[in-house]
């Protein structure tokens, strides 16, 4: 894939004459002006700058060149960084410590996906000086992971097929000297029949991608739904619902992006990444409503709706993952419209079978500005899954609480109750906001990284 390389230009480890950058509230602005030279004080006062959030003013040196910028302080460091990325072209250095979330907002706001544009927009070349080498490397690792996820989601489905997703996973494994095994064809049909059934109608066949990295430390398992395009199958989506369904592999993009960051940081853990990759297409081989299909767990499932295919491929992957004993396991999936109705497009829904994990992951998201909203695995709704005509239903007998019944369906395929979180996400920004350009988005990635780092340090 022709990766976006703009993020690598967001940070500089050295610069001889960077512009000064100050982030101030109204009280701090008054003290700052008291210590400023007369011409800078006059300049800022004449521009009517009052340190209101999301505003800035640049000030000149004696020779007329830009000497620095002053920005109004928002409560959110990430937003402050995103707004700073829109300053005039040049290199800037904060006067004082650079918060991680500020730097991430600065870099991630500048992301652009231009792979197929014939006239590419030139980079604004707004750069932030990070002199601490460890912080510089950490920031680049996180930005690389987030932007990898964005790139994958934004890539059209005729390019990012199940084979294309495998190619990306293999490239990731090669970069970090990880092992990778891909199961497809007759072997997939035998070992992981639900993945095979979902993807068998497509021109490019389905597969299960299994990446392993690290030889010491606790085992962390990540699972990502990799439906590279979702037509809805025979329960065909309307054109309006199908338009951005290239994003239906957003869960896979998130776990591959998170793996990029984890391996780049060299965290002391053993990492396993499972991606069931398939396209939910329409052909003579499509599964039908009320078909009863096999699963890796040996549990027969009645297909309640062919457009609820994500939970079927995840069922096989979750069953495989829980043959091991991971310290924690997280799956990411663009699973249900019900979750979007419940919490909107910008806030992923979080389910977990472990109270401490649900609490800690929610807190981790709040700490890094990557929020998740905890939802209940409401056990009484489990009865709806047994309402199928011939077997356990994939969708349940009630159309209410669909995000919950989907999570309960997944839980049934755990071989044992390892600490597990399920993140039901949109993976797409419907419109741009500071630090979040329109299009494919990593959601929950930085929250999961925060949780993983805290767990392996304890």
Tab-separated table of C-alpha atoms in Angstrom:
chain	number	residue	atom	x	y	z
A	1	UNK	CA	0.000	0.000	0.000
A	2	UNK	CA	1.125	3.512	-0.771
A	3	UNK	CA	1.176	4.724	2.802
A	4	UNK	CA	0.627	8.305	3.856
A	5	UNK	CA	4.010	9.539	5.038
A	6	UNK	CA	2.943	12.937	6.323
A	7	UNK	CA	2.958	11.906	9.959
A	8	UNK	CA	6.724	11.365	9.920
A	9	UNK	CA	7.134	15.078	9.186
A	10	UNK	CA	5.012	16.174	12.158
A	11	UNK	CA	7.817	15.751	14.710
A	12	UNK	CA	11.413	16.928	14.635
A	13	UNK	CA	13.980	15.705	17.119
A	14	UNK	CA	16.184	18.757	16.532
A	15	UNK	CA	15.848	22.262	15.129
A	16	UNK	CA	18.232	25.210	15.537
A	17	UNK	CA	15.671	28.004	15.524
A	18	UNK	CA	12.115	26.811	16.162
A	19	UNK	CA	9.311	29.251	16.749
A	20	UNK	CA	8.122	29.544	20.320
A	21	UNK	CA	4.665	28.164	21.100
A	22	UNK	CA	2.711	29.141	24.224
A	23	UNK	CA	-0.674	27.737	25.247
A	24	UNK	CA	-2.323	30.117	27.693
A	25	UNK	CA	-5.583	30.801	29.477
A	26	UNK	CA	-6.685	34.372	30.125
A	27	UNK	CA	-4.911	34.665	33.477
A	28	UNK	CA	-1.671	33.250	32.116
A	29	UNK	CA	-1.886	35.545	29.079
A	30	UNK	CA	-1.875	38.598	31.339
A	31	UNK	CA	1.325	37.447	33.056
A	32	UNK	CA	2.866	36.514	29.702
A	33	UNK	CA	2.191	39.972	28.290
A	34	UNK	CA	3.763	41.597	31.350
A	35	UNK	CA	7.064	39.912	30.524
A	36	UNK	CA	6.851	40.401	26.735
A	37	UNK	CA	8.663	43.142	24.817
A	38	UNK	CA	6.709	46.271	23.974
A	39	UNK	CA	6.357	45.469	20.270
A	40	UNK	CA	5.037	41.946	20.958
A	41	UNK	CA	2.645	43.254	23.614
A	42	UNK	CA	1.374	45.925	21.225
A	43	UNK	CA	1.014	43.418	18.400
A	44	UNK	CA	-1.045	40.959	20.445
A	45	UNK	CA	-3.229	43.649	22.000
A	46	UNK	CA	-3.864	45.255	18.603
A	47	UNK	CA	-5.027	41.887	17.274
A	48	UNK	CA	-7.546	41.643	20.116
A	49	UNK	CA	-6.270	38.249	21.216
A	50	UNK	CA	-7.843	37.202	24.526
A	51	UNK	CA	-6.716	33.551	24.859
A	52	UNK	CA	-10.107	32.173	23.926
A	53	UNK	CA	-9.946	28.424	23.277
A	54	UNK	CA	-9.258	27.406	19.656
A	55	UNK	CA	-7.855	30.835	18.744
A	56	UNK	CA	-4.289	31.894	18.140
A	57	UNK	CA	-2.125	34.813	17.136
A	58	UNK	CA	1.382	34.743	15.683
A	59	UNK	CA	3.838	37.446	16.688
A	60	UNK	CA	6.802	38.842	14.718
A	61	UNK	CA	10.482	39.227	15.358
A	62	UNK	CA	12.154	42.614	14.811
A	63	UNK	CA	12.953	41.661	11.220
A	64	UNK	CA	9.317	40.778	10.460
A	65	UNK	CA	9.674	36.995	10.461
A	66	UNK	CA	7.319	34.941	12.631
A	67	UNK	CA	8.880	34.513	16.041
A	68	UNK	CA	6.206	32.430	17.680
A	69	UNK	CA	2.546	31.891	18.391
A	70	UNK	CA	0.225	32.165	21.366
A	71	UNK	CA	-2.849	29.961	21.579
A	72	UNK	CA	-5.905	30.041	23.769
A	73	UNK	CA	-6.058	26.989	26.021
A	74	UNK	CA	-8.781	24.378	25.673
A	75	UNK	CA	-9.373	21.932	28.529
A	76	UNK	CA	-8.430	19.105	26.161
A	77	UNK	CA	-4.696	18.828	25.341
A	78	UNK	CA	-5.524	16.790	22.237
A	79	UNK	CA	-7.703	19.609	20.888
A	80	UNK	CA	-4.987	22.156	21.695
A	81	UNK	CA	-2.527	20.112	19.660
A	82	UNK	CA	-4.934	19.743	16.756
A	83	UNK	CA	-5.460	23.493	16.617
A	84	UNK	CA	-1.707	24.106	16.815
A	85	UNK	CA	-1.243	21.992	13.704
A	86	UNK	CA	-3.088	24.702	11.773
A	87	UNK	CA	-0.514	27.397	12.513
A	88	UNK	CA	1.488	28.894	9.621
A	89	UNK	CA	4.078	26.593	8.068
A	90	UNK	CA	7.205	26.110	10.133
A	91	UNK	CA	8.742	24.372	13.149
A	92	UNK	CA	7.430	25.153	16.642
A	93	UNK	CA	8.566	24.215	20.127
A	94	UNK	CA	6.472	24.501	23.244
A	95	UNK	CA	7.801	26.642	26.049
A	96	UNK	CA	7.797	23.911	28.652
A	97	UNK	CA	6.980	20.209	28.652
A	98	UNK	CA	5.023	18.894	25.677
A	99	UNK	CA	2.064	16.757	26.833
A	100	UNK	CA	1.697	13.494	24.911
A	101	UNK	CA	-1.928	14.159	24.019
A	102	UNK	CA	-1.045	17.624	22.690
A	103	UNK	CA	1.589	16.143	20.393
A	104	UNK	CA	-0.745	13.400	19.207
A	105	UNK	CA	-3.492	15.886	18.410
A	106	UNK	CA	-0.927	17.956	16.524
A	107	UNK	CA	0.193	15.050	14.350
A	108	UNK	CA	-3.102	13.248	13.851
A	109	UNK	CA	-4.943	16.396	12.791
A	110	UNK	CA	-2.646	16.631	9.763
A	111	UNK	CA	-3.514	13.198	8.382
A	112	UNK	CA	-4.649	13.061	4.752
A	113	UNK	CA	-5.531	10.085	2.572
A	114	UNK	CA	-4.380	10.920	-0.940
A	115	UNK	CA	-3.472	7.578	-2.486
A	116	UNK	CA	-5.824	7.962	-5.449
A	117	UNK	CA	-5.795	11.739	-5.897
A	118	UNK	CA	-4.273	12.854	-9.197
A	119	UNK	CA	-3.579	16.279	-7.706
A	120	UNK	CA	-2.194	15.753	-4.240
A	121	UNK	CA	-2.408	18.500	-1.644
A	122	UNK	CA	1.042	19.602	-0.536
A	123	UNK	CA	1.823	19.019	3.139
A	124	UNK	CA	1.429	22.106	5.308
A	125	UNK	CA	4.757	21.203	6.931
A	126	UNK	CA	3.771	22.346	10.391
A	127	UNK	CA	6.235	20.578	12.666
A	128	UNK	CA	6.659	20.182	16.397
A	129	UNK	CA	10.085	19.900	17.983
A	130	UNK	CA	10.324	17.028	20.480
A	131	UNK	CA	13.874	16.943	21.824
A	132	UNK	CA	13.424	14.034	24.229
A	133	UNK	CA	14.415	10.988	22.178
A	134	UNK	CA	12.234	8.508	24.074
A	135	UNK	CA	9.155	10.729	23.734
A	136	UNK	CA	9.946	11.342	20.059
A	137	UNK	CA	10.056	7.603	19.344
A	138	UNK	CA	6.939	6.875	21.382
A	139	UNK	CA	4.912	9.550	19.627
A	140	UNK	CA	5.933	8.321	16.199
A	141	UNK	CA	4.984	4.752	17.167
A	142	UNK	CA	1.488	5.784	18.260
A	143	UNK	CA	0.905	8.033	15.256
A	144	UNK	CA	2.115	5.312	12.908
A	145	UNK	CA	-0.373	2.850	14.407
A	146	UNK	CA	-3.332	5.234	14.243
A	147	UNK	CA	-2.548	6.311	10.696
A	148	UNK	CA	-2.058	2.716	9.568
A	149	UNK	CA	-5.575	1.980	10.814
A	150	UNK	CA	-6.907	5.060	9.033
A	151	UNK	CA	-5.144	4.128	5.794
A	152	UNK	CA	-6.568	0.620	5.816
A	153	UNK	CA	-10.127	1.790	6.479
A	154	UNK	CA	-9.943	4.474	3.804
A	155	UNK	CA	-8.658	2.102	1.120
A	156	UNK	CA	-11.380	1.097	-1.380
A	157	UNK	CA	-12.666	-2.450	-1.091
A	158	UNK	CA	-11.539	-3.386	-4.598
A	159	UNK	CA	-7.975	-2.796	-3.382
A	160	UNK	CA	-8.269	-3.985	0.207
A	161	UNK	CA	-9.775	-7.411	-0.413
A	162	UNK	CA	-9.217	-10.294	2.020
A	163	UNK	CA	-5.988	-10.916	0.090
A	164	UNK	CA	-5.095	-7.240	0.435
A	165	UNK	CA	-5.676	-7.410	4.182
A	166	UNK	CA	-3.449	-10.474	4.344
A	167	UNK	CA	-0.761	-8.621	2.379
A	168	UNK	CA	-0.889	-5.758	4.876
A	169	UNK	CA	-0.627	-8.153	7.816
A	170	UNK	CA	2.330	-9.895	6.199
A	171	UNK	CA	4.074	-6.570	5.615
A	172	UNK	CA	3.482	-5.672	9.269
A	173	UNK	CA	4.892	-9.023	10.386
A	174	UNK	CA	7.944	-8.581	8.184
A	175	UNK	CA	8.636	-5.076	9.527
A	176	UNK	CA	8.678	-6.363	13.091
A	177	UNK	CA	9.983	-9.904	12.597
A	178	UNK	CA	6.700	-11.435	13.741
A	179	UNK	CA	5.423	-14.885	12.800
A	180	UNK	CA	2.291	-15.146	10.688
A	181	UNK	CA	0.065	-18.016	9.641
A	182	UNK	CA	-2.865	-17.728	7.249
A	183	UNK	CA	-5.568	-20.400	7.006
A	184	UNK	CA	-7.701	-20.513	3.869
A	185	UNK	CA	-9.262	-22.860	1.325
A	186	UNK	CA	-10.295	-26.351	2.387
A	187	UNK	CA	-8.400	-26.016	5.647
A	188	UNK	CA	-10.428	-22.914	6.552
A	189	UNK	CA	-13.699	-24.659	5.698
A	190	UNK	CA	-12.794	-27.543	7.957
A	191	UNK	CA	-11.319	-25.687	10.926
A	192	UNK	CA	-13.202	-22.357	10.862
A	193	UNK	CA	-16.454	-23.060	9.007
A	194	UNK	CA	-18.273	-19.860	10.007
A	195	UNK	CA	-15.537	-17.672	8.472
A	196	UNK	CA	-15.640	-19.819	5.348
A	197	UNK	CA	-19.435	-19.646	5.084
A	198	UNK	CA	-19.536	-15.860	5.405
A	199	UNK	CA	-16.876	-15.290	2.744
A	200	UNK	CA	-17.402	-18.131	0.278
A	201	UNK	CA	-19.667	-16.093	-2.033
A	202	UNK	CA	-16.967	-13.524	-2.814
A	203	UNK	CA	-14.551	-13.471	-5.735
A	204	UNK	CA	-11.595	-13.287	-3.321
A	205	UNK	CA	-11.893	-16.116	-0.778
A	206	UNK	CA	-11.926	-15.695	3.011
A	207	UNK	CA	-9.085	-16.507	5.406
A	208	UNK	CA	-8.001	-16.341	9.035
A	209	UNK	CA	-4.860	-14.313	9.707
A	210	UNK	CA	-2.901	-15.248	12.842
A	211	UNK	CA	0.089	-13.044	13.782
A	212	UNK	CA	2.384	-13.777	16.737
A	213	UNK	CA	5.128	-11.553	18.163
A	214	UNK	CA	7.319	-11.629	21.281
A	215	UNK	CA	8.788	-14.479	23.274
A	216	UNK	CA	8.376	-13.299	26.856
A	217	UNK	CA	5.911	-11.515	29.080
A	218	UNK	CA	2.142	-11.943	29.386
A	219	UNK	CA	0.030	-12.935	26.397
A	220	UNK	CA	-2.197	-10.198	24.977
A	221	UNK	CA	-4.671	-11.237	22.280
A	222	UNK	CA	-6.300	-8.817	19.854
A	223	UNK	CA	-9.067	-9.821	17.456
A	224	UNK	CA	-10.413	-7.636	14.657
A	225	UNK	CA	-13.424	-8.116	12.427
A	226	UNK	CA	-12.081	-8.080	8.876
A	227	UNK	CA	-15.122	-7.836	6.599
A	228	UNK	CA	-13.495	-5.979	3.711
A	229	UNK	CA	-16.863	-5.053	2.217
A	230	UNK	CA	-20.351	-5.700	3.508
A	231	UNK	CA	-23.138	-5.763	0.946
A	232	UNK	CA	-25.418	-7.303	3.564
A	233	UNK	CA	-25.485	-10.574	1.666
A	234	UNK	CA	-28.922	-11.785	0.548
A	235	UNK	CA	-30.402	-9.438	3.169
A	236	UNK	CA	-29.019	-6.726	0.923
A	237	UNK	CA	-28.314	-3.282	2.348
A	238	UNK	CA	-29.854	-0.237	0.637
A	239	UNK	CA	-27.379	1.819	-1.386
A	240	UNK	CA	-27.208	4.482	1.328
A	241	UNK	CA	-26.251	1.851	3.907
A	242	UNK	CA	-23.719	0.206	1.644
A	243	UNK	CA	-21.826	3.309	0.542
A	244	UNK	CA	-19.072	3.315	3.188
A	245	UNK	CA	-19.040	-0.408	3.906
A	246	UNK	CA	-15.370	-0.560	2.984
A	247	UNK	CA	-15.033	0.460	6.633
A	248	UNK	CA	-16.458	-2.851	7.837
A	249	UNK	CA	-12.920	-4.091	8.373
A	250	UNK	CA	-12.374	-1.226	10.823
A	251	UNK	CA	-11.919	-3.703	13.672
A	252	UNK	CA	-9.101	-5.432	11.793
A	253	UNK	CA	-7.562	-2.047	10.985
A	254	UNK	CA	-7.604	-1.114	14.661
A	255	UNK	CA	-5.867	-4.284	15.832
A	256	UNK	CA	-3.232	-4.106	13.083
A	257	UNK	CA	-2.625	-0.443	13.930
A	258	UNK	CA	-2.408	-1.270	17.636
A	259	UNK	CA	-0.008	-4.114	16.833
A	260	UNK	CA	2.149	-1.669	14.847
A	261	UNK	CA	2.392	0.582	17.902
A	262	UNK	CA	2.977	-2.226	20.416
A	263	UNK	CA	5.748	-3.800	18.362
A	264	UNK	CA	7.361	-0.433	17.557
A	265	UNK	CA	7.451	0.344	21.272
A	266	UNK	CA	8.936	-3.076	22.022
A	267	UNK	CA	6.559	-3.711	24.905
A	268	UNK	CA	7.409	-6.642	27.154
A	269	UNK	CA	4.595	-8.974	26.150
A	270	UNK	CA	3.609	-11.734	23.791
A	271	UNK	CA	1.167	-10.481	21.215
A	272	UNK	CA	-1.339	-12.478	19.204
A	273	UNK	CA	-3.465	-10.828	16.534
A	274	UNK	CA	-6.340	-12.700	14.880
A	275	UNK	CA	-8.131	-11.274	11.852
A	276	UNK	CA	-10.960	-13.251	10.237
A	277	UNK	CA	-10.964	-11.687	6.763
A	278	UNK	CA	-13.877	-12.088	4.348
A	279	UNK	CA	-16.147	-10.154	2.030
A	280	UNK	CA	-19.894	-10.465	2.583
A	281	UNK	CA	-20.923	-10.708	-1.071
A	282	UNK	CA	-23.875	-11.997	-3.074
A	283	UNK	CA	-23.640	-15.013	-5.347
A	284	UNK	CA	-25.019	-18.517	-5.717
A	285	UNK	CA	-22.792	-19.456	-2.767
A	286	UNK	CA	-24.249	-16.890	-0.366
A	287	UNK	CA	-25.574	-18.091	2.960
A	288	UNK	CA	-29.337	-17.678	3.285
A	289	UNK	CA	-31.578	-16.453	6.100
A	290	UNK	CA	-32.355	-19.351	8.459
A	291	UNK	CA	-29.497	-21.460	7.140
A	292	UNK	CA	-27.915	-23.431	9.960
A	293	UNK	CA	-24.141	-23.183	9.760
A	294	UNK	CA	-21.259	-24.836	11.583
A	295	UNK	CA	-18.773	-23.020	13.810
A	296	UNK	CA	-15.313	-23.832	15.114
A	297	UNK	CA	-16.826	-24.349	18.567
A	298	UNK	CA	-19.127	-27.074	17.236
A	299	UNK	CA	-22.175	-24.930	18.022
A	300	UNK	CA	-24.721	-24.881	15.175
A	301	UNK	CA	-26.014	-21.383	14.457
A	302	UNK	CA	-29.142	-20.339	12.611
A	303	UNK	CA	-28.493	-17.292	10.440
A	304	UNK	CA	-31.002	-14.739	11.648
A	305	UNK	CA	-29.911	-12.146	9.102
A	306	UNK	CA	-27.132	-12.417	6.516
A	307	UNK	CA	-26.180	-8.804	7.279
A	308	UNK	CA	-25.190	-9.859	10.806
A	309	UNK	CA	-22.114	-11.647	9.469
A	310	UNK	CA	-19.458	-10.028	11.662
A	311	UNK	CA	-20.414	-11.945	14.778
A	312	UNK	CA	-20.119	-15.222	12.818
A	313	UNK	CA	-16.498	-14.681	11.778
A	314	UNK	CA	-15.624	-13.403	15.248
A	315	UNK	CA	-17.178	-16.503	16.820
A	316	UNK	CA	-14.571	-18.749	15.204
A	317	UNK	CA	-11.711	-16.382	16.080
A	318	UNK	CA	-12.795	-15.999	19.713
A	319	UNK	CA	-13.073	-19.759	20.110
A	320	UNK	CA	-9.541	-20.187	18.796
A	321	UNK	CA	-8.163	-17.344	20.943
A	322	UNK	CA	-9.501	-18.780	24.180
A	323	UNK	CA	-7.723	-22.083	23.677
A	324	UNK	CA	-4.852	-20.074	25.197
A	325	UNK	CA	-4.826	-18.163	28.487
A	326	UNK	CA	-4.251	-14.513	27.584
A	327	UNK	CA	-3.814	-11.957	30.328
A	328	UNK	CA	-6.488	-10.049	28.485
A	329	UNK	CA	-8.269	-10.287	25.155
A	330	UNK	CA	-9.861	-7.433	23.224
A	331	UNK	CA	-11.897	-7.628	20.054
A	332	UNK	CA	-12.706	-4.625	17.867
A	333	UNK	CA	-15.638	-4.781	15.478
A	334	UNK	CA	-17.939	-2.541	13.476
A	335	UNK	CA	-20.621	-4.895	14.665
A	336	UNK	CA	-24.036	-3.299	15.128
A	337	UNK	CA	-26.089	-0.323	14.059
A	338	UNK	CA	-27.771	-0.671	17.442
A	339	UNK	CA	-24.595	0.532	19.157
A	340	UNK	CA	-24.540	3.616	16.947
A	341	UNK	CA	-28.167	4.338	17.845
A	342	UNK	CA	-27.313	3.946	21.532
A	343	UNK	CA	-24.126	6.017	21.782
A	344	UNK	CA	-23.683	7.708	18.399
A	345	UNK	CA	-20.972	7.483	15.774
A	346	UNK	CA	-18.080	8.984	17.785
A	347	UNK	CA	-18.284	6.848	20.928
A	348	UNK	CA	-17.566	3.094	20.794
A	349	UNK	CA	-19.662	0.812	22.978
A	350	UNK	CA	-17.652	-1.319	25.403
A	351	UNK	CA	-18.713	-4.711	26.750
A	352	UNK	CA	-16.689	-6.941	29.067
A	353	UNK	CA	-17.104	-10.100	31.090
A	354	UNK	CA	-14.707	-8.681	33.685
A	355	UNK	CA	-15.750	-5.732	35.872
A	356	UNK	CA	-12.178	-4.583	36.547
A	357	UNK	CA	-11.292	-4.711	32.863
A	358	UNK	CA	-14.400	-2.759	31.873
A	359	UNK	CA	-13.669	-0.107	34.517
A	360	UNK	CA	-9.954	0.124	33.727
A	361	UNK	CA	-10.478	0.299	29.969
A	362	UNK	CA	-13.082	3.028	30.372
A	363	UNK	CA	-10.726	4.993	32.617
A	364	UNK	CA	-7.839	4.448	30.201
A	365	UNK	CA	-9.906	5.911	27.378
A	366	UNK	CA	-10.768	8.956	29.457
A	367	UNK	CA	-7.106	9.466	30.378
A	368	UNK	CA	-5.916	9.566	26.768
A	369	UNK	CA	-8.907	11.265	25.166
A	370	UNK	CA	-10.043	8.108	23.362
A	371	UNK	CA	-13.346	7.499	25.139
A	372	UNK	CA	-15.392	4.307	25.373
A	373	UNK	CA	-18.838	3.904	26.885
A	374	UNK	CA	-19.444	0.856	29.120
A	375	UNK	CA	-22.507	-1.193	28.204
A	376	UNK	CA	-24.074	-4.146	30.044
A	377	UNK	CA	-23.703	-7.804	29.154
A	378	UNK	CA	-27.259	-8.171	30.439
A	379	UNK	CA	-27.560	-11.900	31.080
A	380	UNK	CA	-31.388	-12.114	30.897
A	381	UNK	CA	-31.206	-11.107	27.207
A	382	UNK	CA	-29.204	-14.248	26.527
A	383	UNK	CA	-32.512	-16.113	26.268
A	384	UNK	CA	-33.290	-14.341	23.001
A	385	UNK	CA	-30.451	-16.214	21.298
A	386	UNK	CA	-32.220	-19.503	21.957
A	387	UNK	CA	-35.278	-18.385	20.033
A	388	UNK	CA	-34.130	-19.743	16.681
A	389	UNK	CA	-36.273	-22.183	14.743
A	390	UNK	CA	-33.662	-24.917	14.345
A	391	UNK	CA	-30.606	-23.819	16.365
A	392	UNK	CA	-29.180	-20.916	18.351
A	393	UNK	CA	-30.029	-17.713	16.501
A	394	UNK	CA	-27.237	-15.377	15.440
A	395	UNK	CA	-29.425	-12.325	15.967
A	396	UNK	CA	-31.948	-13.285	18.618
A	397	UNK	CA	-35.712	-13.179	18.724
A	398	UNK	CA	-35.987	-9.488	19.701
A	399	UNK	CA	-34.963	-6.497	17.629
A	400	UNK	CA	-34.346	-4.488	20.800
A	401	UNK	CA	-30.973	-4.329	22.558
A	402	UNK	CA	-29.182	-5.512	19.445
A	403	UNK	CA	-25.695	-4.448	20.542
A	404	UNK	CA	-26.146	-6.377	23.805
A	405	UNK	CA	-27.430	-9.570	22.204
A	406	UNK	CA	-24.564	-9.411	19.683
A	407	UNK	CA	-22.042	-9.220	22.535
A	408	UNK	CA	-23.816	-12.054	24.367
A	409	UNK	CA	-23.636	-14.128	21.183
A	410	UNK	CA	-19.857	-13.612	21.048
A	411	UNK	CA	-19.494	-14.534	24.712
A	412	UNK	CA	-20.955	-17.979	24.031
A	413	UNK	CA	-17.921	-18.854	21.909
A	414	UNK	CA	-15.305	-18.268	24.596
A	415	UNK	CA	-13.851	-21.648	25.558
A	416	UNK	CA	-13.290	-20.271	29.049
A	417	UNK	CA	-13.973	-16.925	30.757
A	418	UNK	CA	-10.668	-15.155	30.087
A	419	UNK	CA	-10.736	-11.380	30.747
A	420	UNK	CA	-12.362	-10.147	27.535
A	421	UNK	CA	-13.538	-6.827	26.162
A	422	UNK	CA	-15.616	-6.294	23.054
A	423	UNK	CA	-15.489	-2.845	21.427
A	424	UNK	CA	-18.319	-2.088	18.998
A	425	UNK	CA	-17.140	0.913	16.983
A	426	UNK	CA	-18.013	3.067	13.982
A	427	UNK	CA	-14.412	3.338	12.653
A	428	UNK	CA	-15.420	6.365	10.599
A	429	UNK	CA	-15.683	10.111	11.179
A	430	UNK	CA	-18.814	11.360	9.430
A	431	UNK	CA	-17.416	14.899	9.594
A	432	UNK	CA	-14.107	16.438	10.595
A	433	UNK	CA	-13.362	17.792	14.059
A	434	UNK	CA	-10.044	18.762	15.681
A	435	UNK	CA	-7.638	15.829	15.486
A	436	UNK	CA	-10.175	13.647	13.680
A	437	UNK	CA	-10.265	14.168	9.887
A	438	UNK	CA	-13.320	12.941	8.008
A	439	UNK	CA	-13.124	9.272	6.983
A	440	UNK	CA	-11.553	6.188	8.494
A	441	UNK	CA	-10.688	6.432	12.177
A	442	UNK	CA	-8.957	4.426	14.884
A	443	UNK	CA	-11.323	4.280	17.851
A	444	UNK	CA	-10.333	2.681	21.136
A	445	UNK	CA	-6.794	2.016	19.922
A	446	UNK	CA	-5.087	4.466	22.265
A	447	UNK	CA	-7.381	3.437	25.126
A	448	UNK	CA	-6.408	-0.211	24.638
A	449	UNK	CA	-2.721	0.709	24.484
A	450	UNK	CA	-3.034	2.575	27.787
A	451	UNK	CA	-4.724	-0.404	29.427
A	452	UNK	CA	-2.181	-2.904	28.085
A	453	UNK	CA	0.766	-0.822	29.234
A	454	UNK	CA	-0.698	-0.457	32.721
A	455	UNK	CA	-1.399	-4.193	33.007
A	456	UNK	CA	2.026	-5.405	31.926
A	457	UNK	CA	3.706	-2.971	34.333
A	458	UNK	CA	1.780	-4.301	37.361
